[in-house]
Amino acid sequence: MNIDIYIVLGYFIFLIVVGWMFRSATTSTSEYFRGGGKMLWWMVGSTAFLQALSAMTFTGVMGKALDVGLSIAVIFFANALGYFCNYLFFAAKSRQMRVISPIEGIRMRFGRVSEQVVTWATVPSSVLQASLWLNALAIFASAVFNIPIETTIIAAGGVVLFMSLVGGSWAVVASDFIQMIIITVVTFIATIVAIYKAGGVTPILESGLPQQGFVGDGYNYAYLFVGWFICIFIKQFFSTNNMIDSYRYIAAKDTRNARKAAILACCLMAIGPFIWFLPAWYVGGHYPDMSTWGLDVLGKDISNATYFVFVRNEMPIGMVGLMMSAMFAATMSSMDSALNRNAGIFIKNVYEPYFAKDKSDASILFASKIATIVFGLMIIVAGLFMSKLKDFGLFDALMMVSTLVAFPVLIPSLLCFFIKKTPDWSCWATIAVGGCVSAVIATTTPEMLQNLFNLAEPLTRREFAELKSVTLGVVCHIVITGGFFVLTQLFYKAPSAKRQSEIDAFFNNVSTPVVVHEGKDSYEADRQQYKLLGRVLAATSAALLLLIFLPNPMWGRGLFVLMSLMVGFIAWLLLRAGKMKDDQLKAASV
């Protein structure tokens, strides 16, 4: 067993310890699913940022970068724009709903029928997405470490399940913050090495980008690419601004912290593409013959190993283990949030209102942990099933799921904030229409699209994949599904007095800022977050420093020292802030 496997195993143990550290914080369902609404902006922002990342970012997306050039970064800049819109509007509205589960907002706005439809439309697609993330990670890890895909899926899924089960949302968000630091530091160091070895950024771009640097290979029709470009921004805007994904911010301490979290996620997402892709394009220029990579076991997916090839060939011993830990971090951060959210939705919107005989908080909390186990096992089983499917590339499969399965639900959960006078059935009916639209799109063939657009030449594989998985889905859902929701205003009738009071409460909530008055309780909650996360990062810094004892040249050992110092500096900032909260707490106690 080589040192890289030991590093990954150590990382797994680290996550388990984090979950155990927060075991005493999960005393109620509010704490278990949203940290009691006490989390500071830097914790919430890291979770929001990591929702857009997974192993897919460093496998399928990196492989795609070799063919599509600079255009791959459009997805992440679109996310950054979406998070900026969070800052301007949606982060505040999310926190101000004052709910534990985001679907509780759906119930207040659209009633109980729509609540159940959205629940059962959201949870399966979330499980499917999490299983795709897990499968992407497993395929890559199996090639790197020669470990069966099934073993990786079970091991990674098991660690996430334990951490979420024991520590709840506190462990999920805390681990997300730590994982965000690890990913940022590892990828930043890799990019610095790529720039140094290539002699600058320009040589990397000149040698590593395809002939059509921005568009990349595989497009015969420029206007199809322009359509995809525009639709990516629309798709990511809906993906980051909707009631379903408001769980990113409902854990925030108050409105101000929610908005600051959104701008943190925006900045990280805007900076990320400048860091992540240079090592991939370095490989494209310096190792163009993939048959020499020694990873034939990946078959047609060998390009997914682009980032790994750079780290293995150009970085010091031990960096492969850290890179794999970063990839596990990216995937697990998406999985644990999906797991915690799904369990919260089921408990608060299905079990508690309809099946719970004992509605005490202790009983509901116990049921919450059972639900966490069930959904965790579902994700693992779905991941094992996905590992048997070979028809789609993982990147295109993920785009297909997010556009055709998840997108119809997002339309009413965003538009309902702006269009107030719609009947309760407008939500579930819009989802039904969207499902029909997605079903039609899913059956399209290249020949059908060629005839539809009256194309002289057949569509390339890339044109067809991106037209079907993004452009056609977004356009049809905006026009047909979104148009249907808007037209339901024609059938609006004044609801009963009870329903009107629920709707009024919803809009009154989202318009009223959440303000926390600083005092002993507030200072204590803040102090614990700063000091606990600061200590964990200090331990992480010390662990990174131990890697200097690996048999590397001095420059390689220097990289580990630099990484340790970067993590240690952030730990010092947190501990310093915790000390300030100690002083405030003492002053408030006098």
CSV table of C-alpha atoms in Angstrom, one decimal, residues 29 112 116 346-368:
chain,number,residue,atom,x,y,z
A,29,THR,CA,-34.4,18.8,14.2
A,112,ARG,CA,-50.0,20.7,0.7
A,116,GLN,CA,-45.9,16.5,-1.8
A,346,PHE,CA,-38.8,13.8,4.1
A,347,ILE,CA,-39.0,14.3,7.8
A,348,LYS,CA,-40.5,17.8,7.8
A,349,ASN,CA,-42.8,17.4,4.8
A,350,VAL,CA,-43.8,13.7,4.8
A,351,TYR,CA,-43.2,11.9,8.1
A,352,GLU,CA,-43.9,14.6,10.7
A,353,PRO,CA,-47.2,16.0,9.2
A,354,TYR,CA,-48.7,12.6,8.1
A,355,PHE,CA,-47.1,9.6,9.9
A,356,ALA,CA,-45.6,10.7,13.2
A,357,LYS,CA,-47.7,9.5,16.1
A,358,ASP,CA,-45.3,10.9,18.7
A,359,LYS,CA,-44.4,14.4,17.6
A,360,SER,CA,-42.0,15.2,20.4
A,361,ASP,CA,-38.7,16.6,19.2
A,362,ALA,CA,-36.8,13.6,20.5
A,363,SER,CA,-38.9,11.2,18.5
A,364,ILE,CA,-38.7,13.3,15.3
A,365,LEU,CA,-34.9,13.6,15.8
A,366,PHE,CA,-34.6,9.8,16.0
A,367,ALA,CA,-36.7,9.4,12.9
A,368,SER,CA,-34.5,12.0,11.2
